[in-house]
Amino acid sequence: QVQLVEAGGGLVQAGGSLRLSCAASRSTFRINAKGWYRQAPGKQRELVAAVSSEGSTNYANSVKGRFTISRDIAKNTVYLQMNSLKPEDTAVYFCNADIFLASTGWVDYWGQGTQVTVSS
């Protein structure tokens, strides 16, 4: 089954760091990472960080200077480095990317989400 698999979430104290990763369920699948989103309880899903196919990045104002999105094209993996975490960063984080399938070409996929909890 083709899917995006996220890892790296967890519980951290305010001021701490976490690094999220996202890759296709099979390492041979090519991905074109598009971004990380998050959804807190009772709130809508919001864009946290985006990356273009050319590598340019864009961040939500609330995370600028603290979060960094990056790609390892050779590993078909996208990362979200989160520093100086705040309790308001607590949410489920989702990866979004296109995966190349031989039968259909590039297809949009979402990860299952990984919980990030920041304690005060």
PDB file of C-alpha atoms in Angstrom:
ATOM      1  CA  GLN A   1       0.000   0.000   0.000  1.00  0.00           C
ATOM      2  CA  VAL A   2       1.359   3.370  -0.960  1.00  0.00           C
ATOM      3  CA  GLN A   3       1.359   5.907   1.822  1.00  0.00           C
ATOM      4  CA  LEU A   4       3.365   8.649   3.457  1.00  0.00           C
ATOM      5  CA  VAL A   5       4.846   7.656   6.784  1.00  0.00           C
ATOM      6  CA  GLU A   6       5.678  10.277   9.389  1.00  0.00           C
ATOM      7  CA  ALA A   7       7.886   9.873  12.428  1.00  0.00           C
ATOM      8  CA  GLY A   8       9.428  11.953  15.166  1.00  0.00           C
ATOM      9  CA  GLY A   9       6.483  13.295  17.114  1.00  0.00           C
ATOM     10  CA  GLY A  10       6.261  13.103  20.866  1.00  0.00           C
ATOM     11  CA  LEU A  11       6.117  14.973  24.140  1.00  0.00           C
ATOM     12  CA  VAL A  12       8.624  17.744  24.787  1.00  0.00           C
ATOM     13  CA  GLN A  13       8.951  20.601  27.253  1.00  0.00           C
ATOM     14  CA  ALA A  14       8.586  24.174  26.136  1.00  0.00           C
ATOM     15  CA  GLY A  15      11.845  25.394  24.631  1.00  0.00           C
ATOM     16  CA  GLY A  16      12.759  21.949  23.411  1.00  0.00           C
ATOM     17  CA  SER A  17      13.197  20.579  19.906  1.00  0.00           C
ATOM     18  CA  LEU A  18      11.821  17.810  17.746  1.00  0.00           C
ATOM     19  CA  ARG A  19      12.507  16.712  14.196  1.00  0.00           C
ATOM     20  CA  LEU A  20       9.733  15.214  12.136  1.00  0.00           C
ATOM     21  CA  SER A  21      10.407  13.094   9.079  1.00  0.00           C
ATOM     22  CA  CYS A  22       8.184  11.951   6.242  1.00  0.00           C
ATOM     23  CA  ALA A  23       8.864   9.373   3.552  1.00  0.00           C
ATOM     24  CA  ALA A  24       6.935   7.084   1.256  1.00  0.00           C
ATOM     25  CA  SER A  25       6.105   3.606   2.547  1.00  0.00           C
ATOM     26  CA  ARG A  26       8.643   2.178   0.108  1.00  0.00           C
ATOM     27  CA  SER A  27      11.981   3.906  -0.260  1.00  0.00           C
ATOM     28  CA  THR A  28      11.931   3.355  -3.997  1.00  0.00           C
ATOM     29  CA  PHE A  29       8.924   5.630  -4.387  1.00  0.00           C
ATOM     30  CA  ARG A  30       9.862   9.126  -5.485  1.00  0.00           C
ATOM     31  CA  ILE A  31       8.206  11.927  -3.587  1.00  0.00           C
ATOM     32  CA  ASN A  32       7.844  15.615  -4.299  1.00  0.00           C
ATOM     33  CA  ALA A  33       7.435  17.131  -0.865  1.00  0.00           C
ATOM     34  CA  LYS A  34       5.016  20.036  -0.633  1.00  0.00           C
ATOM     35  CA  GLY A  35       4.694  20.877   3.021  1.00  0.00           C
ATOM     36  CA  TRP A  36       3.848  20.252   6.644  1.00  0.00           C
ATOM     37  CA  TYR A  37       0.484  21.109   8.150  1.00  0.00           C
ATOM     38  CA  ARG A  38      -0.889  20.888  11.671  1.00  0.00           C
ATOM     39  CA  GLN A  39      -4.259  20.642  13.303  1.00  0.00           C
ATOM     40  CA  ALA A  40      -4.908  21.439  16.932  1.00  0.00           C
ATOM     41  CA  PRO A  41      -8.078  20.251  18.707  1.00  0.00           C
ATOM     42  CA  GLY A  42     -11.080  22.302  17.650  1.00  0.00           C
ATOM     43  CA  LYS A  43      -9.123  24.167  14.993  1.00  0.00           C
ATOM     44  CA  GLN A  44      -8.767  23.924  11.261  1.00  0.00           C
ATOM     45  CA  ARG A  45      -5.730  22.367   9.631  1.00  0.00           C
ATOM     46  CA  GLU A  46      -3.157  25.043   8.871  1.00  0.00           C
ATOM     47  CA  LEU A  47      -0.023  25.257   6.790  1.00  0.00           C
ATOM     48  CA  VAL A  48       3.148  25.285   8.869  1.00  0.00           C
ATOM     49  CA  ALA A  49       5.865  25.141   6.226  1.00  0.00           C
ATOM     50  CA  ALA A  50       5.940  24.647   2.481  1.00  0.00           C
ATOM     51  CA  VAL A  51       8.677  23.779   0.024  1.00  0.00           C
ATOM     52  CA  SER A  52       8.537  24.131  -3.740  1.00  0.00           C
ATOM     53  CA  SER A  53      10.001  21.733  -6.270  1.00  0.00           C
ATOM     54  CA  GLU A  54      12.785  24.300  -6.769  1.00  0.00           C
ATOM     55  CA  GLY A  55      13.528  24.246  -3.051  1.00  0.00           C
ATOM     56  CA  SER A  56      12.152  27.607  -1.995  1.00  0.00           C
ATOM     57  CA  THR A  57      10.447  27.610   1.393  1.00  0.00           C
ATOM     58  CA  ASN A  58       7.600  29.445   3.069  1.00  0.00           C
ATOM     59  CA  TYR A  59       6.541  29.461   6.711  1.00  0.00           C
ATOM     60  CA  ALA A  60       3.585  30.424   8.814  1.00  0.00           C
ATOM     61  CA  ASN A  61       4.314  33.608  10.737  1.00  0.00           C
ATOM     62  CA  SER A  62       3.881  31.746  14.009  1.00  0.00           C
ATOM     63  CA  VAL A  63       6.834  29.435  13.316  1.00  0.00           C
ATOM     64  CA  LYS A  64       9.220  31.662  11.369  1.00  0.00           C
ATOM     65  CA  GLY A  65      12.690  31.557  12.821  1.00  0.00           C
ATOM     66  CA  ARG A  66      11.910  28.429  14.849  1.00  0.00           C
ATOM     67  CA  PHE A  67      10.966  25.751  12.291  1.00  0.00           C
ATOM     68  CA  THR A  68      12.890  24.631   9.215  1.00  0.00           C
ATOM     69  CA  ILE A  69      11.620  22.444   6.407  1.00  0.00           C
ATOM     70  CA  SER A  70      14.209  20.527   4.411  1.00  0.00           C
ATOM     71  CA  ARG A  71      14.424  17.726   1.900  1.00  0.00           C
ATOM     72  CA  ASP A  72      16.830  14.872   1.315  1.00  0.00           C
ATOM     73  CA  ILE A  73      16.097  14.096  -2.306  1.00  0.00           C
ATOM     74  CA  ALA A  74      18.395  11.071  -2.341  1.00  0.00           C
ATOM     75  CA  LYS A  75      16.455   9.561   0.575  1.00  0.00           C
ATOM     76  CA  ASN A  76      13.068  10.742  -0.701  1.00  0.00           C
ATOM     77  CA  THR A  77      12.454  12.234   2.709  1.00  0.00           C
ATOM     78  CA  VAL A  78      11.234  15.592   3.975  1.00  0.00           C
ATOM     79  CA  TYR A  79      11.950  16.909   7.453  1.00  0.00           C
ATOM     80  CA  LEU A  80      10.566  19.526   9.791  1.00  0.00           C
ATOM     81  CA  GLN A  81      13.052  20.704  12.395  1.00  0.00           C
ATOM     82  CA  MET A  82      11.185  22.372  15.240  1.00  0.00           C
ATOM     83  CA  ASN A  83      13.134  24.429  17.764  1.00  0.00           C
ATOM     84  CA  SER A  84      12.071  26.623  20.674  1.00  0.00           C
ATOM     85  CA  LEU A  85       8.782  24.793  20.861  1.00  0.00           C
ATOM     86  CA  LYS A  86       5.851  26.442  22.572  1.00  0.00           C
ATOM     87  CA  PRO A  87       2.689  24.933  24.094  1.00  0.00           C
ATOM     88  CA  GLU A  88       0.709  26.497  21.248  1.00  0.00           C
ATOM     89  CA  ASP A  89       2.639  24.298  18.816  1.00  0.00           C
ATOM     90  CA  THR A  90       0.792  21.300  20.237  1.00  0.00           C
ATOM     91  CA  ALA A  91      -1.085  19.635  17.374  1.00  0.00           C
ATOM     92  CA  VAL A  92      -1.170  16.688  15.039  1.00  0.00           C
ATOM     93  CA  TYR A  93       1.323  17.342  12.262  1.00  0.00           C
ATOM     94  CA  PHE A  94       0.685  16.088   8.733  1.00  0.00           C
ATOM     95  CA  CYS A  95       3.020  15.698   5.804  1.00  0.00           C
ATOM     96  CA  ASN A  96       1.802  16.434   2.271  1.00  0.00           C
ATOM     97  CA  ALA A  97       3.604  15.293  -0.846  1.00  0.00           C
ATOM     98  CA  ASP A  98       3.149  13.932  -4.307  1.00  0.00           C
ATOM     99  CA  ILE A  99       4.252  10.343  -4.872  1.00  0.00           C
ATOM    100  CA  PHE A 100       5.176   9.157  -8.352  1.00  0.00           C
ATOM    101  CA  LEU A 101       3.353   5.990  -9.360  1.00  0.00           C
ATOM    102  CA  ALA A 102       4.181   4.276 -12.639  1.00  0.00           C
ATOM    103  CA  SER A 103       0.506   3.716 -13.404  1.00  0.00           C
ATOM    104  CA  THR A 104      -0.810   7.211 -12.720  1.00  0.00           C
ATOM    105  CA  GLY A 105       2.105   9.615 -12.440  1.00  0.00           C
ATOM    106  CA  TRP A 106       2.253  12.092  -9.565  1.00  0.00           C
ATOM    107  CA  VAL A 107      -0.510  11.604  -6.987  1.00  0.00           C
ATOM    108  CA  ASP A 108      -1.223  13.791  -3.951  1.00  0.00           C
ATOM    109  CA  TYR A 109      -0.864  12.025  -0.598  1.00  0.00           C
ATOM    110  CA  TRP A 110      -1.210  12.955   3.055  1.00  0.00           C
ATOM    111  CA  GLY A 111       0.492  11.271   5.971  1.00  0.00           C
ATOM    112  CA  GLN A 112      -1.485   9.781   8.838  1.00  0.00           C
ATOM    113  CA  GLY A 113      -0.333  12.484  11.226  1.00  0.00           C
ATOM    114  CA  THR A 114       2.031  12.502  14.164  1.00  0.00           C
ATOM    115  CA  GLN A 115       1.206  14.009  17.549  1.00  0.00           C
ATOM    116  CA  VAL A 116       3.395  16.772  18.923  1.00  0.00           C
ATOM    117  CA  THR A 117       2.696  17.822  22.501  1.00  0.00           C
ATOM    118  CA  VAL A 118       4.575  20.678  24.132  1.00  0.00           C
ATOM    119  CA  SER A 119       4.238  20.986  27.901  1.00  0.00           C
ATOM    120  CA  SER A 120       4.633  24.282  29.716  1.00  0.00           C
TER     121      SER A 120
END
